[in-house]
Structure formats: structure tokens, C-alpha cells
GROMACS .gro file of C-alpha atoms in nm:
model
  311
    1UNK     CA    1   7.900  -2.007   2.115
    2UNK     CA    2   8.079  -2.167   1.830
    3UNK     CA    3   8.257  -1.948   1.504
    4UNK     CA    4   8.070  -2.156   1.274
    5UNK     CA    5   7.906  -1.980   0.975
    6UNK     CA    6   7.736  -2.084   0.640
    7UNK     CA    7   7.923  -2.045   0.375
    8UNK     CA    8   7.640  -1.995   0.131
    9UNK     CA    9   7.218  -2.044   0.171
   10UNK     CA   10   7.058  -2.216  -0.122
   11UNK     CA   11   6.694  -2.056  -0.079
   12UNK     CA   12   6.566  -1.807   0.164
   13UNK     CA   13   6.151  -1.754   0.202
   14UNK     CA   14   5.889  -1.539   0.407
   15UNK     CA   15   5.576  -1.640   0.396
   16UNK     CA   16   5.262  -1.388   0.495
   17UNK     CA   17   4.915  -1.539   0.587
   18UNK     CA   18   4.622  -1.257   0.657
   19UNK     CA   19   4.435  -1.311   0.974
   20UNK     CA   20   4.052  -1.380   0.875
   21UNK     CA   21   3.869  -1.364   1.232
   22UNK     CA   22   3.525  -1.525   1.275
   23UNK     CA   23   3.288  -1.233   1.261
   24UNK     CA   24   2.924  -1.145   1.130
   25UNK     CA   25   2.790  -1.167   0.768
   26UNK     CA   26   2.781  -0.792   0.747
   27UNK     CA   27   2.602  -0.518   0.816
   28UNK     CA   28   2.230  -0.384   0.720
   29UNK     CA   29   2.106  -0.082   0.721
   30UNK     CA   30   1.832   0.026   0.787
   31UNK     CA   31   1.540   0.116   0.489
   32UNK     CA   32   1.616   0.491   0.360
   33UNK     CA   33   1.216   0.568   0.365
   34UNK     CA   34   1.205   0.420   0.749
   35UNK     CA   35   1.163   0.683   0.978
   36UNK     CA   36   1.490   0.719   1.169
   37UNK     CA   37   1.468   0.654   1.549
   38UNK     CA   38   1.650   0.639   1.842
   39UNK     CA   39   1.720   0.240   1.800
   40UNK     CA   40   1.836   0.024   2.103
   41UNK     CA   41   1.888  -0.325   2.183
   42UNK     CA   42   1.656  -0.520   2.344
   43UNK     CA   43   1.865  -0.544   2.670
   44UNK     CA   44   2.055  -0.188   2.667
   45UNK     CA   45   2.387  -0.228   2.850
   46UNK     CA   46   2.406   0.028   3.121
   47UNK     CA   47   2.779   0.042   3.238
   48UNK     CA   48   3.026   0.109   2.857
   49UNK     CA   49   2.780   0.051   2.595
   50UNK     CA   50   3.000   0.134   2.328
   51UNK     CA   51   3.180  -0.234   2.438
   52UNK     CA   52   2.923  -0.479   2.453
   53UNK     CA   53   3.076  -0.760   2.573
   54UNK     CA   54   2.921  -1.067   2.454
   55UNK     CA   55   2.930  -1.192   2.875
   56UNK     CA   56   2.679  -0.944   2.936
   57UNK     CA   57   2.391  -1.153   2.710
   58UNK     CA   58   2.479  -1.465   2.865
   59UNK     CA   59   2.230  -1.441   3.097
   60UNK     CA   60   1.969  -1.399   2.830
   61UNK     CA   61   2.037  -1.708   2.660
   62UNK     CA   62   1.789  -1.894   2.801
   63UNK     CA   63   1.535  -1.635   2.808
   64UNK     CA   64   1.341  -1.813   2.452
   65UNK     CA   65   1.347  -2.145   2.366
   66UNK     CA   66   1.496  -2.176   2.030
   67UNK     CA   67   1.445  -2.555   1.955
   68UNK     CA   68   1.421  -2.689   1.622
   69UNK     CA   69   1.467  -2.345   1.479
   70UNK     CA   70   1.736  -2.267   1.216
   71UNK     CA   71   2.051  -2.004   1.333
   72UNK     CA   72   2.044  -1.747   1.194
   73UNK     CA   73   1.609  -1.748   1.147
   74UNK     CA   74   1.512  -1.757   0.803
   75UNK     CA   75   1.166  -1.552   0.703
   76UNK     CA   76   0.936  -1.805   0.689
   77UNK     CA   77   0.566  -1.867   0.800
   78UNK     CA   78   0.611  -2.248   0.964
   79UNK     CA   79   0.966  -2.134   1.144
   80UNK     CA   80   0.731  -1.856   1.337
   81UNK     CA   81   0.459  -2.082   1.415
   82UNK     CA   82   0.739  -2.318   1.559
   83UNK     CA   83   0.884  -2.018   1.789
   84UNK     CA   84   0.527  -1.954   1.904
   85UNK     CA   85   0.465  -2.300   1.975
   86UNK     CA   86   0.835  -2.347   2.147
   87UNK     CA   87   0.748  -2.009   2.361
   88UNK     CA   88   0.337  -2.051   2.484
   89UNK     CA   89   0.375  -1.753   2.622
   90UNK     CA   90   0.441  -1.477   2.331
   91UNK     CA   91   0.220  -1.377   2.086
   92UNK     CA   92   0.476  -1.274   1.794
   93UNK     CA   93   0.367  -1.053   1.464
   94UNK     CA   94   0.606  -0.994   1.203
   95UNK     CA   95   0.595  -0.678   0.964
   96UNK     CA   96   0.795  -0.615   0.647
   97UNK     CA   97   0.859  -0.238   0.531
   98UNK     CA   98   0.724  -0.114   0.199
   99UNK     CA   99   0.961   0.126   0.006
  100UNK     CA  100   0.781   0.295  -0.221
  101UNK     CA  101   0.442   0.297  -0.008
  102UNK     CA  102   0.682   0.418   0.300
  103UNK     CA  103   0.440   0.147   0.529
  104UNK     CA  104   0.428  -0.156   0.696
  105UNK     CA  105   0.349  -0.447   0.534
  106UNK     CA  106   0.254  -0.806   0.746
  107UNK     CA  107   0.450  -1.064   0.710
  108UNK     CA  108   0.338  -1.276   1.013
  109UNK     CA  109   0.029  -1.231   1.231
  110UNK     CA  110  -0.032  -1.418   1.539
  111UNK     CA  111  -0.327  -1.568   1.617
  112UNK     CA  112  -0.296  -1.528   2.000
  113UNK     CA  113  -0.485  -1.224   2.090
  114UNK     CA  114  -0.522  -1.216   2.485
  115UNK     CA  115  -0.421  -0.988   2.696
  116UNK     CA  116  -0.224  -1.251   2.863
  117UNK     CA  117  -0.007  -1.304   2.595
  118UNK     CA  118   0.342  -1.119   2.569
  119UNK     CA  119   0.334  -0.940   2.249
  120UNK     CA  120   0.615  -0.894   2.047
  121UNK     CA  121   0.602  -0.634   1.720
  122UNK     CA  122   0.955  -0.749   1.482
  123UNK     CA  123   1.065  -0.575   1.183
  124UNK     CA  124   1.190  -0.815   0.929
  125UNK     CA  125   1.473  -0.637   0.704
  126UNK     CA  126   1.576  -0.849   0.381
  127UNK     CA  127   1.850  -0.826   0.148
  128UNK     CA  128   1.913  -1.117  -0.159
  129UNK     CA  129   1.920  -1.405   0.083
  130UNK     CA  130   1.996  -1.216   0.378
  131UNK     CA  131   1.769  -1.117   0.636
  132UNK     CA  132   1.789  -0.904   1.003
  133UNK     CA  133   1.499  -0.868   1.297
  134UNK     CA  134   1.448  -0.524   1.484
  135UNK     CA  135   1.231  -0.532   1.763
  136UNK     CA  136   0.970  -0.234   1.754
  137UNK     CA  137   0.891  -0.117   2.065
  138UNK     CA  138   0.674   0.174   1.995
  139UNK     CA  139   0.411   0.075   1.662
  140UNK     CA  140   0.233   0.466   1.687
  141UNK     CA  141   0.599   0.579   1.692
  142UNK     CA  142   0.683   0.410   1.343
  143UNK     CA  143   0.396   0.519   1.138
  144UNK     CA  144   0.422   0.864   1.287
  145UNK     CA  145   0.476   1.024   0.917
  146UNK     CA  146   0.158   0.844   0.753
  147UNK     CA  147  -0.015   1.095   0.746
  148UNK     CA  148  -0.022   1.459   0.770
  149UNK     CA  149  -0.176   1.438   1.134
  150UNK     CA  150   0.116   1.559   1.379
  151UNK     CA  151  -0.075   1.418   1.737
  152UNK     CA  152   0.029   1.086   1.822
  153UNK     CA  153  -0.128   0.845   1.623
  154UNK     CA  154  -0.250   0.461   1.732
  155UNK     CA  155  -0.225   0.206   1.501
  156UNK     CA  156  -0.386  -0.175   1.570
  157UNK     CA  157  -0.113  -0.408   1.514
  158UNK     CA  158  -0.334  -0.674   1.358
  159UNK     CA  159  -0.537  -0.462   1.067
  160UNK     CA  160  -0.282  -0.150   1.077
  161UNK     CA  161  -0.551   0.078   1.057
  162UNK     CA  162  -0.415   0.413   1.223
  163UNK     CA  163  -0.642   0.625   1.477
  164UNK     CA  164  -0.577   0.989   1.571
  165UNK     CA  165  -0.810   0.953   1.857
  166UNK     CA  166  -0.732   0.714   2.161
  167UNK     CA  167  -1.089   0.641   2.245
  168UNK     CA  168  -1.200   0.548   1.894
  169UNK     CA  169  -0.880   0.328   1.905
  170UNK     CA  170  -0.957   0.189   2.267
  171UNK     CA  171  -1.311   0.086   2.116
  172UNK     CA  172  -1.141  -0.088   1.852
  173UNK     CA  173  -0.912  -0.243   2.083
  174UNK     CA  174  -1.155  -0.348   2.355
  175UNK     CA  175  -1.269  -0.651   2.171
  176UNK     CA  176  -0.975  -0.819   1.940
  177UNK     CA  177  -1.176  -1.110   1.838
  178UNK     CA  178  -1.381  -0.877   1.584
  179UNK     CA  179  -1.040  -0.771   1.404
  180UNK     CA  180  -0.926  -1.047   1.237
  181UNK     CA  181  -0.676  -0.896   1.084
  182UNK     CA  182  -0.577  -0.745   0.728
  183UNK     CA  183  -0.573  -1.120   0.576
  184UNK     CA  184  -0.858  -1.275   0.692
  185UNK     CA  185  -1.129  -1.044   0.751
  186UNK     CA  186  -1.355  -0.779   0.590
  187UNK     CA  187  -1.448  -0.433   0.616
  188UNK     CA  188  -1.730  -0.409   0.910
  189UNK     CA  189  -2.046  -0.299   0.718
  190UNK     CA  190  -2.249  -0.036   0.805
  191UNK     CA  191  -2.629  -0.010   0.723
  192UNK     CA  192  -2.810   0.263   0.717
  193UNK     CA  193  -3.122   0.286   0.967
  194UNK     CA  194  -3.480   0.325   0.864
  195UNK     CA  195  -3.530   0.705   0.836
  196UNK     CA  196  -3.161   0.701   0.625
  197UNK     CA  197  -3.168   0.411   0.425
  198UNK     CA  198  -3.321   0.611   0.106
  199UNK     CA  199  -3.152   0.884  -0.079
  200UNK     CA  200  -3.318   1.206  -0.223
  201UNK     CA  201  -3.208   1.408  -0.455
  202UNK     CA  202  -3.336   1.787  -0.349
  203UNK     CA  203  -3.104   2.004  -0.455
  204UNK     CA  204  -3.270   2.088  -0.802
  205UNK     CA  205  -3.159   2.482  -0.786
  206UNK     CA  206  -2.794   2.342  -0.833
  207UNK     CA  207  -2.882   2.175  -1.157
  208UNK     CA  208  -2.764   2.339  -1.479
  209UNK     CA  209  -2.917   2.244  -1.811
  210UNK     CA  210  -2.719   2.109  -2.052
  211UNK     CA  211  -2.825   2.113  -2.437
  212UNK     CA  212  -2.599   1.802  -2.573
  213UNK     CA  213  -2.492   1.457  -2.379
  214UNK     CA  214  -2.344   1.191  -2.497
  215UNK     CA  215  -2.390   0.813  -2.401
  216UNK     CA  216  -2.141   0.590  -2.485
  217UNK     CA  217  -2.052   0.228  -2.445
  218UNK     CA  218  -1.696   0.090  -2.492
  219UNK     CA  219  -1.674  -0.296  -2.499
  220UNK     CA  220  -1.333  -0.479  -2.469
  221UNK     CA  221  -1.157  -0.796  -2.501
  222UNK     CA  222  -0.929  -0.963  -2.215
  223UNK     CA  223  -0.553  -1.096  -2.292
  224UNK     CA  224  -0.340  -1.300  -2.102
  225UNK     CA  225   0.003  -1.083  -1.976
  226UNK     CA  226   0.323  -1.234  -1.994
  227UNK     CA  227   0.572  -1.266  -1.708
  228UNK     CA  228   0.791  -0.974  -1.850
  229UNK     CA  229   0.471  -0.729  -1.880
  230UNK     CA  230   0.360  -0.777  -1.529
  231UNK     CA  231   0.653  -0.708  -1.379
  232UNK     CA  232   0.649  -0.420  -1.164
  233UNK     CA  233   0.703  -0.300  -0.790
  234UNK     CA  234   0.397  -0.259  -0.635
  235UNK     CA  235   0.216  -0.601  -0.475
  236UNK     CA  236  -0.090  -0.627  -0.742
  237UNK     CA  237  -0.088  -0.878  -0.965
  238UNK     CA  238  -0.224  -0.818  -1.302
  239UNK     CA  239  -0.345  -1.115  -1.493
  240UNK     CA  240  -0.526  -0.961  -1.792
  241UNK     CA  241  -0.531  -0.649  -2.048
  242UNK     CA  242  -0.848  -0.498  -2.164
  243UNK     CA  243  -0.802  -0.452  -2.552
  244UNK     CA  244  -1.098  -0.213  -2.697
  245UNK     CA  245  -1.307  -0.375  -2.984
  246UNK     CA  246  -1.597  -0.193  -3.055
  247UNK     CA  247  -1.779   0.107  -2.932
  248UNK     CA  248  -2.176   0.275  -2.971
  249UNK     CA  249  -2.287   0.614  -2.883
  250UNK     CA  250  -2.579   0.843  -2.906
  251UNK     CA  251  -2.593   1.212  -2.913
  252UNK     CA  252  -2.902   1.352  -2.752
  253UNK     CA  253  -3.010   1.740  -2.776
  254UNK     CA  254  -3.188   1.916  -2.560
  255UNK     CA  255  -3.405   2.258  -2.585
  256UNK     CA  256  -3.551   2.519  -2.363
  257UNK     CA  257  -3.857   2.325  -2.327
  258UNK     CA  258  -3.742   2.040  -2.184
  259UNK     CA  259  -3.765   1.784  -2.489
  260UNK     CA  260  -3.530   1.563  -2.560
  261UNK     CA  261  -3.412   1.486  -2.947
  262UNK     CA  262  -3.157   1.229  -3.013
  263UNK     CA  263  -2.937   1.410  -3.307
  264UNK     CA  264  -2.690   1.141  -3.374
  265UNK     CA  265  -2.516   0.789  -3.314
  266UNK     CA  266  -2.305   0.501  -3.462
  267UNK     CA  267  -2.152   0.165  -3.375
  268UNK     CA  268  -1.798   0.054  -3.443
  269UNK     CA  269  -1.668  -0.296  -3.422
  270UNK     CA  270  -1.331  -0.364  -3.537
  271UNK     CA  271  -0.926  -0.267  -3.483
  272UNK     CA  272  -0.819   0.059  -3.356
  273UNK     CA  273  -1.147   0.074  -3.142
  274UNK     CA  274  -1.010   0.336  -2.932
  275UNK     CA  275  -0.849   0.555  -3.194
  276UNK     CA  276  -1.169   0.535  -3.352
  277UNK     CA  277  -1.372   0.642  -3.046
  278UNK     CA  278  -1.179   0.943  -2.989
  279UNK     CA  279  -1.197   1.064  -3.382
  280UNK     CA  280  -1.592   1.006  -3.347
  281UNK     CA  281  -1.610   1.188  -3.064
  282UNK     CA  282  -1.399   1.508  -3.199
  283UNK     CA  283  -1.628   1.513  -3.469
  284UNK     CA  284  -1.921   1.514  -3.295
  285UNK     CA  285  -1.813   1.779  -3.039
  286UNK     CA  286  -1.707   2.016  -3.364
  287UNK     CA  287  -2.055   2.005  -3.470
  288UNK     CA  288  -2.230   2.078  -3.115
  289UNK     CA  289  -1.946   2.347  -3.092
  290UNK     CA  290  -2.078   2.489  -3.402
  291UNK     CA  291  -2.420   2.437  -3.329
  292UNK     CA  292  -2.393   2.672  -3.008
  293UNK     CA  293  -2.173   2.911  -3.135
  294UNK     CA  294  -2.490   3.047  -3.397
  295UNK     CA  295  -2.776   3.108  -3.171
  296UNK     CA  296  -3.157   3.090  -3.318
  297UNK     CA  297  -3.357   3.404  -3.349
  298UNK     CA  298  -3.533   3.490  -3.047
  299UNK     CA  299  -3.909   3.510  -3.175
  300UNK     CA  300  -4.127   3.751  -3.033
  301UNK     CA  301  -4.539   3.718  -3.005
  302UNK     CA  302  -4.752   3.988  -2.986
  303UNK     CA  303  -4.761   4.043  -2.634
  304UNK     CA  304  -4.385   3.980  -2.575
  305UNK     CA  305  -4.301   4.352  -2.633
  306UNK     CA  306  -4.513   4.455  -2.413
  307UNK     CA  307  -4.405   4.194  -2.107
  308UNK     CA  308  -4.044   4.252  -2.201
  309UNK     CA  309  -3.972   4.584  -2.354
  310UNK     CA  310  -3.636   4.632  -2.494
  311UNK     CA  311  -3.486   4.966  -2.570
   0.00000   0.00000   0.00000
């Protein structure tokens, strides 16, 4: 080894690079107003789940054909109709979760309804221009807190109408042609048979007179909404406001004898319909209050005292 040393060093340098692996986008969690289940994966690993080494999928790589279809799948209507048509076999339906309804919403619904079919129920979870599948396994399991009703509950996973009873559901099952589906069908109608198809009204001892009513009519004008006013978070869309611009009513009266006597009534048009309306309608309710509150004389014919005596 030789003596040699430098006798001076003109620049000296460290240079620090941090390691970036290849890894996912990032995680997403679950909906808060989900209902929180035991979630697994669609092929649990048996032996050290808490590794999950990627060798242990290879297997299932093959298992769908994924041709033509965009990695990772965006949530669109034509990329599901490709899967379907790539896999014969699977009937796929697609479901978004509501928020503030705490609900399923569709997003996708197959149009494959046989039995032979392999039906597969995903949960579609978005986020800006993100977007993550879960499989749901159980459908009664996920809308368990819909209602108040603790018993299981069965829900059809093409109208998402929810049963307490499995043989009311079962009925509704048997034939899946006649649900078409939230989208495209509507309610089944039900008409009333011969001996039911008029109403009576026959409860007359529950009626109770009363001396003043009022029948009004409020008439209104549509507007167009901007963008900025119907913006909101639930899934109707309004398109117009009702704006009121004129208003008629008539007071009628009443007596013991069953006569009727129309007392008062006017007709607005113009601005401030509304405010207007309500004014009226104060006005006329101070006079009816007044009108009650000083009861006539009772008049008494000759025979009265008699028939009612009176100490």
C-alpha cells in the first residue's frame, strides 16, 4: 500500500436521493353512514393473512376476462356492459351509497335475470376522480339499519324494495321478469274489485259542525332557476319557482239549522300576493273570532219552558 496522500481536496459532496417505491394511489375509506361490517376479500387467504402475498392471486388472474377494459375501471355505464359482454356468464349490478339518505343508490343494473346467471352485487366508492369496488356479499346484511325492523330483512337487488317477510319476498322473487327494476318500470297497480271499488262515507256521528270555512284559491307564476339556486345535495332537480300573483277567497257561515250564508270574499291580483293572503286572512279570522266570542240570545217559545225547565 503506497504513503501517498492528498495534499489538499478542492470540493467534497454527498448527495441523498429518497426512495419512491411503486405503490397504490391511496387509500379509501369506507362511507361514515355505511354500516360497518366484517369486510373480506373476495378470495380470503387462509395461511398469514396479515401478508398477502401478491403470489397467492396469481391463480385468479384469469378467473374474468378483462379485455378492452381500462386498469384501474372507471364508473361508467358502456365499460360494464363491456365486462358483461367479455364474461357471458355474470350478471353484474352496480350500487352507489347515498350519504345523507344512508341507502343504496343504482348505478348499474343488469339486464340478465336468470337463475343461471352468476350474480355479482359491487359497491362503487368515489372520491374527485378516484373510484374503489367492494364486493357485497350479503344485500339484507347492508340495509339492515333501514328501518326500525330488527328481523332480517330481504331486499330485491333490482327495485331495492326491502321485505321483512321471506315469503312475500320469495313471491316477488319467483318471477324477475315483472320487476324491471327502479329505472324502467312502474309501481304494479292495484284495482279494487267490484264490491270495493266505491267509497262511502258512514261515519256521520264523527262529524263536528263547523260555523265558518274558508275557500281559497292561490294562483302562481313559474320562473326559470339558475344554476347557483338549484344547487343542492339531494338527486331532484328543480327547474322552476312558483311565484304567488293573485289570490280569491270566500267566507261562508253556517248556523244551527243547517243553512249556509256566504259572509265575505275578495280577489287580489298583484305583488306581494302572499303577504297579502296572509293579512286577509288575519283579518278575517279576527272577525269570526269576535263573532263567536258574543253568543246570540237563546230565544225561548212558549212551550220551551215547559220542555226544558231551567232553575
Amino acid at each position: 500500500m503506497s504513503d501517498a496522500y492528498p495534499e489538499y481536496i478542492e470540493e467534497f459532496s454527498i448527495e441523498i436521493a429518497d426512495y419512491n417505491p411503486i405503490g397504490p394511489t391511496g387509500r379509501m375509506p369506507l362511507p361514515e353512514t355505511i354500516p360497518k361490517r366484517n369486510n373480506g376479500a373476495l378470495h380470503p387467504v387462509k395461511v398469514h393473512p396479515e401478508r398477502n402475498p401478491h403470489q397467492l392471486y396469481a391463480k385468479y388472474v384469469g378467473e374474468l376476462n378483462m379485455e378492452d377494459i381500462p386498469i384501474p375501471v372507471p364508473v361508467s355505464t358502456p365499460v360494464y356492459q363491456k365486462f358483461e359482454e367479455n364474461n357471458p356468464e355474470i350478471s353484474l349490478c352496480v350500487y352507489e351509497w347515498h350519504n345523507q339518505n344512508k341507502c343504496l343508490n343504482f348505478r348499474y343494473l343488469s339486464e340478465r335475470r336468470d337463475m343461471e346467471f352468476k350474480q355479482v352485487n359491487l359497491l362503487v366508492i368515489t372520491e374527485e376522480d378516484r373510484s374503489h369496488y367492494c364486493i357485497i356479499k350479503d344485500l339484507h346484511k347492508l340495509v339492515y339499519n333501514h328501518s326500525k325492523h330488527k328481523g332480517r330483512k330481504y331486499l330485491c337487488q333490482y327495485c331495492l324494495h326491502v321485505y321483512s317477510d321471506e315469503k312475500r319476498f320469495n313471491k316477488h322473487k319467483a318471477d324477475t321478469k315483472k320487476c324491471l327494476g327502479v329505472n324502467n318500470a312502474p309501481q304494479l297497480p292495484k284495482v279494487p274489485t267490484v264490491e270495493e271499488c266505491i267509497k262511502i262515507f258512514n261515519n256521520h256521528k264523527c262529524m263536528q259542525p263547523n260555523p265558518y270555512r274558508i275557500f281559497w284559491d292561490l294562483e302562481c307564476l313559474t320562473e326559470q332557476l339558475t344554476p347557483e339556486e338549484n344547487a343542492q345535495l339531494t338527486r331532484t332537480e328543480k327547474l322552476q319557482r312558483h311565484r304567488p300573483c293573485g289570490f280569491s277567497y270566500v267566507v261562508v257561515r253556517m248556523d244551527s239549522f243547517g243553512k249556509y250564508e256566504i259572509t265575505s270574499h275578495y280577489l287580489y291580483r298583484g305583488p306581494n300576493a302572499l303577504e297579502k293572503f296572509v293579512d286577509k286572512l288575519e283579518e278575517e279570522l279576527a272577525e269570526i273570532q269576535a263573532d263567536l266570542s258574543s253568543p246570540a240570545e237563546i230565544i225561548m217559545e212558549p212551550g220551551d219552558q215547559q220542555q226544558f225547565p231551567c232553575n
